[in-house]
Amino acid sequence: MIKIKNISKTFGDKTVLSGISGEFEKGKTNLIIGSSGTGKSVLLKCIVGLFQPDTGSVFFDLRNFTEADKEMKSEIRREIGMLFQGGALFDSKNVEENVMFPLDILTRMNPEEKIERVNFCLKRVGLEGVNKKKPSEISGGMKKRVGIARAIVNNPNYLFCDEPNSGLDPQTSILIDELIMEITHEFDITTVVVTHDMNSVLGIGEKIMFLYKGSKLWEGSNNDLTHSGVKELDDFVFTNKVMRSLKGS
Amino acid sequence: MKGFGRYVIFLGSLFVRRESFKTYYNLTLEECIQIGLKSVLLFMLVSTFMGAVTTIQTAANLVSPFVPRFVIAQVVREMTVLELAPTIMAVIFAGKVGSSMAGGLGTMRITEQIDALEVMGINASSYLVLPKIIAALLMYPLLVIVSGVCAILGGYIVGSLTGALTPTEYIYGIRYTFNPYFITFALTKSFTFAFLISSISSFKGYFTNGGALEVGIASTNAVTTSIIAVLLSDYFLAYLLL
Ligand SMILES: Nc1ncnc2c1ncn2[C@@H]1O[C@H](COP(=O)(O)OP(=O)(O)O)[C@@H](O)[C@H]1O
Ligand SMILES: [Mg+2]
């Protein structure tokens, strides 16, 4: 479980996040939703420590990450896996080296154990026989899969995904979403997914936080999404025709 | 000025929370291959021609019967050691190595590869940049030495071919009143330029934000800024050390 308390962040004189609190549950896919530019990615980066929030703290299972000392920080970091928007694979390394990288850096496994773990993860995300390919030689969907494999290779307790299906076709998007949800349940991970894709919201949104212009306006499950009574959320949800017709019925 | 402050902070950040020595060793070795092997042919080509051209032009200018012809070789030597090899090659180094450092780091930044390293708890600036700077410090002086040798060889070949001076005269000239301090000076310059080019280019690339367009801009900025820094420091080093 991850708890955030009163997170604020400004860049220069631009307030991007103001006083966001909330909880992300273990073994569930927790979603942060909202339209582009509302600060979803910045919130995610504050949570994983890529940005230092101006105020507030982040707790990973009761451990205060924001005020942790160096050792505690690296202990928590060891338990974090992250999937970036474009996959963020290292161009100079092949698929296998990319997935192995966290093991090289964070563990003392021997080479055989590492390769076994890498192959297990690649198989888990449905990729076999591409070990020696460079990121430039594989498709966008495959990059995301490799990114997921790299994120889970060190058995994380926390998994973060920023727009996991941006740039993918609808079918591949659903497959990636499902993969993230399956992995979350299978390994009992606290997963936080940032998205603005309504298909994902309905498909894998077990717990949802809605951001609007840097503030949290609503929190709940996808069952309650359509009758939240929050105007901004309705506007976000019902931009889609299919959704509008659902509302009408 | 603000940019300079950030540059100094950036340099400081290279030395905190480092990975294991072995990691750095391997990364530096890789960078040495990238920087050294991939530029050596270009350096040899350019410097050979520069030596040749210097020889011909000096020969054309020294028409006085009172000046012995071995002086041509002496001039080529001084030009090469003092300026052509360390400084002109630095401009080429900035264009080839500096731009690719900035471009590579800029791409890593905008595709979030740098964030990915940071999430794993790696000090990305140190991990990515320190090996580049060390490799540049190791390889650039070597490239300068190679260039110097090639330039002098180029002069030798052209001097003999055109009959501007005989091989014996050329070799005599090269060895005539040689001041070894100039070599020390040239190497001091090489280290300084290597550091400036690699650190400035890395700095420009590392703090790219935006998209592919900004990576291109960062790359160009890296080259122009490093060249200006090289020329300024060239002036100050000449002023202080000669
Ligand atoms: N490093 C940064 N420096 C300055 N402003 C930033 C930075 N990162 C994000 N922002 C600003 O914060 C706002 C929210 O961005 P972001 O979190 O990426 O939105 P999204 O919800 O689409 O993920 C944007 O207006 C963006 O310009
Ligand atoms: Mg975003």
Coordinates of C-alpha atoms and ligand atoms in Angstrom, one line a residue, chain A residues 41 85 162-163, ligand 2:
Chain A
S41 CA 3.0 12.4 -14.7
Q85 CA 5.5 6.2 -21.5
D162 CA 2.8 6.1 -17.1
E163 CA 0.3 5.9 -19.9
Ligands
MG2 MG 1.9 12.4 -18.7

